[in-house]
């Protein structure tokens, strides 16, 4: 493994000279200690030290973004410099291990008092990671195959109410949604294996309805059952879904950890739908945590087939520019393949398709709408159809209002959701 | 499980009226959706809605801490109000599941555009969690028993250089450290199962030396082997340590996830030493992520026996006040027991004992020093002795310099490290 490397890119903010700050980062995460110790030979450093590849200053600030910076006595009126720093870590320091990669490229860096901001922006990994971690098992092609949907986005919704729906109401709801022509349903991330609707019974109830509708229509809806839970519980839940004829499992990546997802990838027979709940805690401060570009690579290595990215004009704090970049990130091949299917959601409706398509130019997404489908004034089937029509308009390059003139489902959607 | 609840406390910052902001939080993480949908009955809300228990305004700011807040047209010169908010979640919404607890009490809250800051400060859990998650298996008493150390802190060090030490140098180094009278050694968090020193060989090399010294001296050093890795790899590594006679395994909690730690707790025969690498990413922004008070409770539920807290006057950005609070947090019983042993490290030396003891008043800690022991001018044994002497001075309430008059190991430590 000698000669192979991992390169990590960071955004930093520091009152110290940039060269010194970058050297501290490299030292902390490889061969450094606060007092030189025996055994720390030049040969060892040559083989194992992380190396600063590049430092690109970008801007300065007179106030620190984060508290806790240590200022020396000489630092009167310090300037906080921001820069992009690239650091190269020898792979043979830790091997192609996802957990130990995290300890190395992130590790203690965020706590260093020489920094008032530090964010992991990107990672470049050698093929050893692809050899150890096979990545998304189904990806876009496998998902389309199972869902029977080609040449357009999968149109989906989320079971609402998020929480508390009694088991005896699941069946009729799912039947109605399946009959309405939906391609995809996901559990809410709040609903895993709650006492009021035990997982196994819920799966049976849901799959009975899905199979019945499929028998009649030839179309089998893909339902992402939220198997988020303890490690062994996820395995049991996965098996329950698979044995019941289900075609997708969902997991809250940050609630079970990358290692938990990777373990699931080891045995899954179904696409893994990755929800990123808690993502804001890792990303909302622009000078802390990590960028989605880095995060989604880690998710893909762990084996996620679908990954949530938010949608444009969502109810969340993320900008449309950031959402579009996230969608593009998931579709960028890793190791020559290994794509994840972006999942767009939050305040979505038929009118979301055109700006999304204009921005990212792809149909390889799962497009989820809650109210935008379920609250359509002409019913759920019209809600689903309005979403499909939105994408047809996008692909044809026709304005939404123009396209709606000959499509009443779209007209009604614009009237209710298009304010 | 009806009638049981989880209460979460948050620090929030928002330009919206506090009552409205708190209601949005409760809605997002229980029964809310952006357009009312069928099935969301009053009865369902009554049973499943999260409830705002208290809102305590604390201060205001004219600038937002985090970007991305949505301002309505009426909000000219908005004031960002900070408050402590307590929200109660029905346990039967998710059951006593650690991963699903995270999805509920943290979840999407951090992304809500009505907030310019949101941090989970504390959680109160019903006994159902203790029934499902047995917590630390060894805790303080079990650790002391295995290490044979009573009535004083465990004195430990970290294998340095952090990375790259060849296998043939591990044996002599560990022998020397064991002979010097150390109670505890931990692997560096950067060193898991690296290609240059494969785990199994490393364990055998280390344990051979520890057993040999124990045969001669009667004292068996506790070595925390870093088993951080994929889920199944951790099991293999744990078994290797246990079969080789080892007495502790270490895991980077945030690199394997709480679910990964909890899985380890299910089979461990050894105390679990929890490192919190990447903790800064979750905590360094005061209005994002979570407090250590909440974090360490989650770690204890997952089953961590020892937990890193930093030490006073460390090289990290954390304040001494925060470090002291973290140590106290770990020692605060949960469910009538369930304590974790705090692990103090970073730039520690003999002189760290007095301020630590004055601040937290306990001897139930593992006190780690790297250079502060290994670089002692009179050798490692003198370094170890100086640390013990520091704590003796602390307990006796004698000033360090005064105590050093009759203890040369302490005198030398003060001369070299006490600037």
mmCIF file of N, CA and C in Angstrom, chain B residues 163-262:
data_model
loop_
_atom_site.group_PDB
_atom_site.id
_atom_site.type_symbol
_atom_site.label_atom_id
_atom_site.label_comp_id
_atom_site.label_asym_id
_atom_site.label_seq_id
_atom_site.Cartn_x
_atom_site.Cartn_y
_atom_site.Cartn_z
ATOM 1 N N UNK B 163 1.870 7.471 14.826
ATOM 2 C CA UNK B 163 1.692 6.665 13.625
ATOM 3 C C UNK B 163 3.064 6.261 13.105
ATOM 4 N N UNK B 164 3.154 5.045 12.604
ATOM 5 C CA UNK B 164 4.378 4.655 11.893
ATOM 6 C C UNK B 164 5.375 3.859 12.700
ATOM 7 N N UNK B 165 5.109 3.642 13.993
ATOM 8 C CA UNK B 165 6.084 2.886 14.785
ATOM 9 C C UNK B 165 6.134 1.443 14.270
ATOM 10 N N UNK B 166 7.308 0.984 13.839
ATOM 11 C CA UNK B 166 7.373 -0.384 13.302
ATOM 12 C C UNK B 166 7.098 -1.402 14.405
ATOM 13 N N UNK B 167 6.583 -2.557 13.997
ATOM 14 C CA UNK B 167 6.186 -3.588 14.957
ATOM 15 C C UNK B 167 7.342 -3.998 15.865
ATOM 16 N N UNK B 168 8.554 -4.047 15.321
ATOM 17 C CA UNK B 168 9.668 -4.508 16.151
ATOM 18 C C UNK B 168 10.105 -3.473 17.191
ATOM 19 N N UNK B 169 9.524 -2.283 17.109
ATOM 20 C CA UNK B 169 9.827 -1.311 18.169
ATOM 21 C C UNK B 169 8.704 -1.232 19.212
ATOM 22 N N UNK B 170 7.567 -1.854 18.923
ATOM 23 C CA UNK B 170 6.463 -1.843 19.887
ATOM 24 C C UNK B 170 6.818 -2.581 21.171
ATOM 25 N N UNK B 171 7.397 -3.760 21.002
ATOM 26 C CA UNK B 171 7.698 -4.598 22.165
ATOM 27 C C UNK B 171 8.588 -3.888 23.167
ATOM 28 N N UNK B 172 9.764 -3.438 22.731
ATOM 29 C CA UNK B 172 10.657 -2.751 23.670
ATOM 30 C C UNK B 172 10.013 -1.505 24.289
ATOM 31 N N UNK B 173 9.248 -0.763 23.487
ATOM 32 C CA UNK B 173 8.619 0.452 24.019
ATOM 33 C C UNK B 173 7.607 0.099 25.119
ATOM 34 N N UNK B 174 6.757 -0.888 24.854
ATOM 35 C CA UNK B 174 5.744 -1.270 25.842
ATOM 36 C C UNK B 174 6.404 -1.835 27.095
ATOM 37 N N UNK B 175 7.436 -2.637 26.914
ATOM 38 C CA UNK B 175 8.142 -3.187 28.070
ATOM 39 C C UNK B 175 8.669 -2.054 28.944
ATOM 40 N N UNK B 176 9.294 -1.087 28.300
ATOM 41 C CA UNK B 176 9.859 0.032 29.042
ATOM 42 C C UNK B 176 8.766 0.801 29.788
ATOM 43 N N UNK B 177 7.625 1.014 29.123
ATOM 44 C CA UNK B 177 6.519 1.758 29.756
ATOM 45 C C UNK B 177 5.908 0.959 30.917
ATOM 46 N N UNK B 178 5.785 -0.347 30.726
ATOM 47 C CA UNK B 178 5.218 -1.187 31.795
ATOM 48 C C UNK B 178 6.161 -1.212 32.994
ATOM 49 N N UNK B 179 7.438 -1.306 32.704
ATOM 50 C CA UNK B 179 8.418 -1.339 33.802
ATOM 51 C C UNK B 179 8.476 -0.013 34.551
ATOM 52 N N UNK B 180 8.066 1.030 33.862
ATOM 53 C CA UNK B 180 8.105 2.354 34.497
ATOM 54 C C UNK B 180 6.937 2.554 35.465
ATOM 55 N N UNK B 181 6.038 1.584 35.532
ATOM 56 C CA UNK B 181 4.959 1.667 36.516
ATOM 57 C C UNK B 181 3.681 2.311 36.028
ATOM 58 N N UNK B 182 3.540 2.474 34.719
ATOM 59 C CA UNK B 182 2.288 3.032 34.196
ATOM 60 C C UNK B 182 1.104 2.106 34.488
ATOM 61 N N UNK B 183 -0.064 2.699 34.704
ATOM 62 C CA UNK B 183 -1.280 1.917 34.908
ATOM 63 C C UNK B 183 -1.986 1.614 33.597
ATOM 64 N N UNK B 184 -1.747 2.452 32.618
ATOM 65 C CA UNK B 184 -2.632 2.471 31.451
ATOM 66 C C UNK B 184 -1.867 2.989 30.241
ATOM 67 N N UNK B 185 -2.084 2.356 29.108
ATOM 68 C CA UNK B 185 -1.578 2.880 27.833
ATOM 69 C C UNK B 185 -2.727 2.818 26.841
ATOM 70 N N UNK B 186 -2.839 3.823 26.011
ATOM 71 C CA UNK B 186 -3.799 3.714 24.916
ATOM 72 C C UNK B 186 -3.083 3.868 23.586
ATOM 73 N N UNK B 187 -3.606 3.177 22.599
ATOM 74 C CA UNK B 187 -3.185 3.435 21.233
ATOM 75 C C UNK B 187 -3.567 4.856 20.864
ATOM 76 N N UNK B 188 -2.851 5.412 19.925
ATOM 77 C CA UNK B 188 -3.291 6.687 19.382
ATOM 78 C C UNK B 188 -4.549 6.449 18.557
ATOM 79 N N UNK B 189 -5.405 7.448 18.510
ATOM 80 C CA UNK B 189 -6.647 7.296 17.742
ATOM 81 C C UNK B 189 -6.364 7.177 16.249
ATOM 82 N N UNK B 190 -5.167 7.571 15.817
ATOM 83 C CA UNK B 190 -4.811 7.443 14.394
ATOM 84 C C UNK B 190 -4.408 6.014 14.044
ATOM 85 N N UNK B 191 -4.112 5.232 15.064
ATOM 86 C CA UNK B 191 -3.559 3.902 14.828
ATOM 87 C C UNK B 191 -4.587 2.819 15.151
ATOM 88 N N UNK B 192 -5.241 2.290 14.130
ATOM 89 C CA UNK B 192 -6.216 1.220 14.328
ATOM 90 C C UNK B 192 -5.614 -0.100 13.895
ATOM 91 N N UNK B 193 -5.809 -0.412 12.633
ATOM 92 C CA UNK B 193 -5.274 -1.655 12.075
ATOM 93 C C UNK B 193 -4.488 -1.314 10.816
ATOM 94 N N UNK B 194 -3.366 -0.573 10.990
ATOM 95 C CA UNK B 194 -2.638 -0.085 9.813
ATOM 96 C C UNK B 194 -1.808 -1.179 9.152
ATOM 97 N N UNK B 195 -1.637 -1.090 7.841
ATOM 98 C CA UNK B 195 -0.880 -2.117 7.114
ATOM 99 C C UNK B 195 0.548 -2.325 7.637
ATOM 100 N N UNK B 196 1.160 -1.280 8.167
ATOM 101 C CA UNK B 196 2.557 -1.433 8.612
ATOM 102 C C UNK B 196 2.672 -2.140 9.962
ATOM 103 N N UNK B 197 1.560 -2.308 10.686
ATOM 104 C CA UNK B 197 1.600 -2.987 11.984
ATOM 105 C C UNK B 197 0.255 -3.685 12.194
ATOM 106 N N UNK B 198 0.042 -4.800 11.493
ATOM 107 C CA UNK B 198 -1.269 -5.472 11.519
ATOM 108 C C UNK B 198 -1.724 -5.760 12.950
ATOM 109 N N UNK B 199 -3.030 -5.616 13.153
ATOM 110 C CA UNK B 199 -3.591 -5.605 14.496
ATOM 111 C C UNK B 199 -3.211 -6.829 15.318
ATOM 112 N N UNK B 200 -3.401 -8.010 14.730
ATOM 113 C CA UNK B 200 -3.190 -9.240 15.510
ATOM 114 C C UNK B 200 -1.743 -9.360 15.987
ATOM 115 N N UNK B 201 -0.809 -9.053 15.081
ATOM 116 C CA UNK B 201 0.599 -9.129 15.473
ATOM 117 C C UNK B 201 0.919 -8.093 16.544
ATOM 118 N N UNK B 202 0.321 -6.924 16.379
ATOM 119 C CA UNK B 202 0.569 -5.852 17.335
ATOM 120 C C UNK B 202 0.081 -6.252 18.732
ATOM 121 N N UNK B 203 -1.118 -6.836 18.777
ATOM 122 C CA UNK B 203 -1.672 -7.260 20.072
ATOM 123 C C UNK B 203 -0.758 -8.299 20.713
ATOM 124 N N UNK B 204 -0.317 -9.268 19.916
ATOM 125 C CA UNK B 204 0.530 -10.321 20.483
ATOM 126 C C UNK B 204 1.836 -9.749 21.007
ATOM 127 N N UNK B 205 2.415 -8.851 20.201
ATOM 128 C CA UNK B 205 3.676 -8.230 20.612
ATOM 129 C C UNK B 205 3.500 -7.472 21.923
ATOM 130 N N UNK B 206 2.450 -6.671 21.986
ATOM 131 C CA UNK B 206 2.221 -5.837 23.170
ATOM 132 C C UNK B 206 1.895 -6.703 24.385
ATOM 133 N N UNK B 207 1.001 -7.648 24.224
ATOM 134 C CA UNK B 207 0.552 -8.432 25.385
ATOM 135 C C UNK B 207 1.662 -9.331 25.924
ATOM 136 N N UNK B 208 2.529 -9.828 25.035
ATOM 137 C CA UNK B 208 3.661 -10.618 25.513
ATOM 138 C C UNK B 208 4.480 -9.815 26.515
ATOM 139 N N UNK B 209 4.730 -8.562 26.174
ATOM 140 C CA UNK B 209 5.548 -7.723 27.064
ATOM 141 C C UNK B 209 4.805 -7.398 28.352
ATOM 142 N N UNK B 210 3.520 -7.105 28.221
ATOM 143 C CA UNK B 210 2.745 -6.740 29.417
ATOM 144 C C UNK B 210 2.672 -7.923 30.386
ATOM 145 N N UNK B 211 2.451 -9.111 29.843
ATOM 146 C CA UNK B 211 2.364 -10.291 30.713
ATOM 147 C C UNK B 211 3.709 -10.579 31.380
ATOM 148 N N UNK B 212 4.788 -10.404 30.615
ATOM 149 C CA UNK B 212 6.112 -10.663 31.197
ATOM 150 C C UNK B 212 6.394 -9.736 32.373
ATOM 151 N N UNK B 213 6.106 -8.465 32.166
ATOM 152 C CA UNK B 213 6.346 -7.509 33.254
ATOM 153 C C UNK B 213 5.416 -7.834 34.430
ATOM 154 N N UNK B 214 4.164 -8.204 34.122
ATOM 155 C CA UNK B 214 3.217 -8.545 35.189
ATOM 156 C C UNK B 214 3.697 -9.759 35.992
ATOM 157 N N UNK B 215 4.290 -10.727 35.285
ATOM 158 C CA UNK B 215 4.818 -11.894 35.993
ATOM 159 C C UNK B 215 5.875 -11.483 37.010
ATOM 160 N N UNK B 216 6.683 -10.527 36.614
ATOM 161 C CA UNK B 216 7.772 -10.107 37.514
ATOM 162 C C UNK B 216 7.301 -9.194 38.631
ATOM 163 N N UNK B 217 6.369 -8.273 38.277
ATOM 164 C CA UNK B 217 6.036 -7.202 39.239
ATOM 165 C C UNK B 217 4.691 -7.413 39.912
ATOM 166 N N UNK B 218 3.873 -8.289 39.351
ATOM 167 C CA UNK B 218 2.529 -8.458 39.904
ATOM 168 C C UNK B 218 1.551 -7.402 39.431
ATOM 169 N N UNK B 219 2.014 -6.460 38.635
ATOM 170 C CA UNK B 219 1.138 -5.382 38.169
ATOM 171 C C UNK B 219 0.926 -5.516 36.658
ATOM 172 N N UNK B 220 -0.322 -5.707 36.261
ATOM 173 C CA UNK B 220 -0.631 -5.858 34.838
ATOM 174 C C UNK B 220 -1.235 -4.563 34.290
ATOM 175 N N UNK B 221 -0.466 -3.940 33.470
ATOM 176 C CA UNK B 221 -0.872 -2.671 32.853
ATOM 177 C C UNK B 221 -2.114 -2.872 31.983
ATOM 178 N N UNK B 222 -3.007 -1.907 32.012
ATOM 179 C CA UNK B 222 -4.184 -1.943 31.128
ATOM 180 C C UNK B 222 -3.844 -1.227 29.822
ATOM 181 N N UNK B 223 -3.986 -1.941 28.718
ATOM 182 C CA UNK B 223 -3.670 -1.363 27.403
ATOM 183 C C UNK B 223 -4.961 -1.289 26.604
ATOM 184 N N UNK B 224 -5.311 -0.089 26.158
ATOM 185 C CA UNK B 224 -6.532 0.098 25.360
ATOM 186 C C UNK B 224 -6.162 0.000 23.885
ATOM 187 N N UNK B 225 -6.451 -1.175 23.308
ATOM 188 C CA UNK B 225 -6.161 -1.393 21.884
ATOM 189 C C UNK B 225 -7.249 -0.741 21.034
ATOM 190 N N UNK B 226 -6.817 0.027 20.071
ATOM 191 C CA UNK B 226 -7.768 0.740 19.210
ATOM 192 C C UNK B 226 -8.354 -0.216 18.178
ATOM 193 N N UNK B 227 -9.561 -0.696 18.442
ATOM 194 C CA UNK B 227 -10.196 -1.663 17.536
ATOM 195 C C UNK B 227 -11.104 -0.976 16.511
ATOM 196 N N UNK B 228 -11.084 0.357 16.481
ATOM 197 C CA UNK B 228 -11.921 1.102 15.524
ATOM 198 C C UNK B 228 -11.821 0.491 14.127
ATOM 199 N N UNK B 229 -12.966 0.192 13.543
ATOM 200 C CA UNK B 229 -12.956 -0.409 12.214
ATOM 201 C C UNK B 229 -14.382 -0.702 11.782
ATOM 202 N N UNK B 230 -14.511 -1.467 10.725
ATOM 203 C CA UNK B 230 -15.836 -1.875 10.277
ATOM 204 C C UNK B 230 -16.469 -2.755 11.371
ATOM 205 N N UNK B 231 -17.785 -2.911 11.305
ATOM 206 C CA UNK B 231 -18.527 -3.567 12.396
ATOM 207 C C UNK B 231 -17.988 -4.967 12.694
ATOM 208 N N UNK B 232 -17.824 -5.788 11.680
ATOM 209 C CA UNK B 232 -17.352 -7.158 11.923
ATOM 210 C C UNK B 232 -15.875 -7.191 12.297
ATOM 211 N N UNK B 233 -15.126 -6.248 11.745
ATOM 212 C CA UNK B 233 -13.700 -6.151 12.068
ATOM 213 C C UNK B 233 -13.522 -5.843 13.564
ATOM 214 N N UNK B 234 -14.389 -4.987 14.107
ATOM 215 C CA UNK B 234 -14.291 -4.661 15.533
ATOM 216 C C UNK B 234 -14.477 -5.903 16.384
ATOM 217 N N UNK B 235 -15.425 -6.737 15.974
ATOM 218 C CA UNK B 235 -15.659 -7.985 16.721
ATOM 219 C C UNK B 235 -14.416 -8.866 16.685
ATOM 220 N N UNK B 236 -13.853 -9.032 15.480
ATOM 221 C CA UNK B 236 -12.632 -9.840 15.359
ATOM 222 C C UNK B 236 -11.518 -9.264 16.231
ATOM 223 N N UNK B 237 -11.365 -7.947 16.161
ATOM 224 C CA UNK B 237 -10.286 -7.309 16.916
ATOM 225 C C UNK B 237 -10.506 -7.430 18.426
ATOM 226 N N UNK B 238 -11.750 -7.259 18.832
ATOM 227 C CA UNK B 238 -12.064 -7.441 20.260
ATOM 228 C C UNK B 238 -11.668 -8.846 20.707
ATOM 229 N N UNK B 239 -12.033 -9.832 19.913
ATOM 230 C CA UNK B 239 -11.752 -11.221 20.295
ATOM 231 C C UNK B 239 -10.250 -11.476 20.363
ATOM 232 N N UNK B 240 -9.522 -10.874 19.434
ATOM 233 C CA UNK B 240 -8.064 -11.027 19.450
ATOM 234 C C UNK B 240 -7.495 -10.481 20.759
ATOM 235 N N UNK B 241 -7.970 -9.310 21.156
ATOM 236 C CA UNK B 241 -7.473 -8.691 22.394
ATOM 237 C C UNK B 241 -7.829 -9.557 23.595
ATOM 238 N N UNK B 242 -9.078 -9.997 23.638
ATOM 239 C CA UNK B 242 -9.533 -10.773 24.791
ATOM 240 C C UNK B 242 -8.773 -12.087 24.900
ATOM 241 N N UNK B 243 -8.605 -12.743 23.756
ATOM 242 C CA UNK B 243 -7.910 -14.036 23.780
ATOM 243 C C UNK B 243 -6.431 -13.895 24.109
ATOM 244 N N UNK B 244 -5.873 -12.728 23.822
ATOM 245 C CA UNK B 244 -4.460 -12.498 24.139
ATOM 246 C C UNK B 244 -4.284 -12.031 25.583
ATOM 247 N N UNK B 245 -5.371 -11.957 26.340
ATOM 248 C CA UNK B 245 -5.251 -11.550 27.736
ATOM 249 C C UNK B 245 -5.320 -10.049 27.955
ATOM 250 N N UNK B 246 -5.671 -9.307 26.914
ATOM 251 C CA UNK B 246 -5.802 -7.855 27.054
ATOM 252 C C UNK B 246 -6.962 -7.486 27.953
ATOM 253 N N UNK B 247 -6.951 -6.262 28.480
ATOM 254 C CA UNK B 247 -7.975 -5.877 29.452
ATOM 255 C C UNK B 247 -8.765 -4.633 29.049
ATOM 256 N N UNK B 248 -8.590 -4.152 27.804
ATOM 257 C CA UNK B 248 -9.353 -2.967 27.397
ATOM 258 C C UNK B 248 -9.342 -2.843 25.873
ATOM 259 N N UNK B 249 -10.455 -2.401 25.315
ATOM 260 C CA UNK B 249 -10.484 -2.039 23.897
ATOM 261 C C UNK B 249 -10.901 -0.577 23.764
ATOM 262 N N UNK B 250 -10.332 0.049 22.760
ATOM 263 C CA UNK B 250 -10.627 1.462 22.522
ATOM 264 C C UNK B 250 -11.377 1.605 21.209
ATOM 265 N N UNK B 251 -12.280 2.570 21.169
ATOM 266 C CA UNK B 251 -13.002 2.810 19.928
ATOM 267 C C UNK B 251 -13.215 4.310 19.745
ATOM 268 N N UNK B 252 -13.084 4.779 18.511
ATOM 269 C CA UNK B 252 -13.390 6.176 18.202
ATOM 270 C C UNK B 252 -14.896 6.260 17.959
ATOM 271 N N UNK B 253 -15.596 6.776 18.952
ATOM 272 C CA UNK B 253 -17.069 6.729 18.960
ATOM 273 C C UNK B 253 -17.650 7.329 17.686
ATOM 274 N N UNK B 254 -17.169 8.489 17.281
ATOM 275 C CA UNK B 254 -17.761 9.173 16.137
ATOM 276 C C UNK B 254 -17.320 8.575 14.802
ATOM 277 N N UNK B 255 -16.285 7.766 14.815
ATOM 278 C CA UNK B 255 -15.863 7.103 13.577
ATOM 279 C C UNK B 255 -16.664 5.835 13.317
ATOM 280 N N UNK B 256 -17.221 5.237 14.358
ATOM 281 C CA UNK B 256 -18.022 4.018 14.162
ATOM 282 C C UNK B 256 -19.495 4.250 14.474
ATOM 283 N N UNK B 257 -19.833 5.403 15.036
ATOM 284 C CA UNK B 257 -21.230 5.713 15.334
ATOM 285 C C UNK B 257 -21.680 5.106 16.655
ATOM 286 N N UNK B 258 -22.704 5.718 17.248
ATOM 287 C CA UNK B 258 -23.243 5.180 18.502
ATOM 288 C C UNK B 258 -23.745 3.750 18.295
ATOM 289 N N UNK B 259 -24.321 3.485 17.125
ATOM 290 C CA UNK B 259 -24.840 2.138 16.863
ATOM 291 C C UNK B 259 -23.694 1.131 16.826
ATOM 292 N N UNK B 260 -22.560 1.539 16.290
ATOM 293 C CA UNK B 260 -21.391 0.659 16.256
ATOM 294 C C UNK B 260 -20.884 0.365 17.659
ATOM 295 N N UNK B 261 -20.855 1.385 18.503
ATOM 296 C CA UNK B 261 -20.410 1.188 19.885
ATOM 297 C C UNK B 261 -21.399 0.281 20.623
ATOM 298 N N UNK B 262 -22.667 0.531 20.411
ATOM 299 C CA UNK B 262 -23.697 -0.255 21.081
ATOM 300 C C UNK B 262 -23.618 -1.726 20.678
#
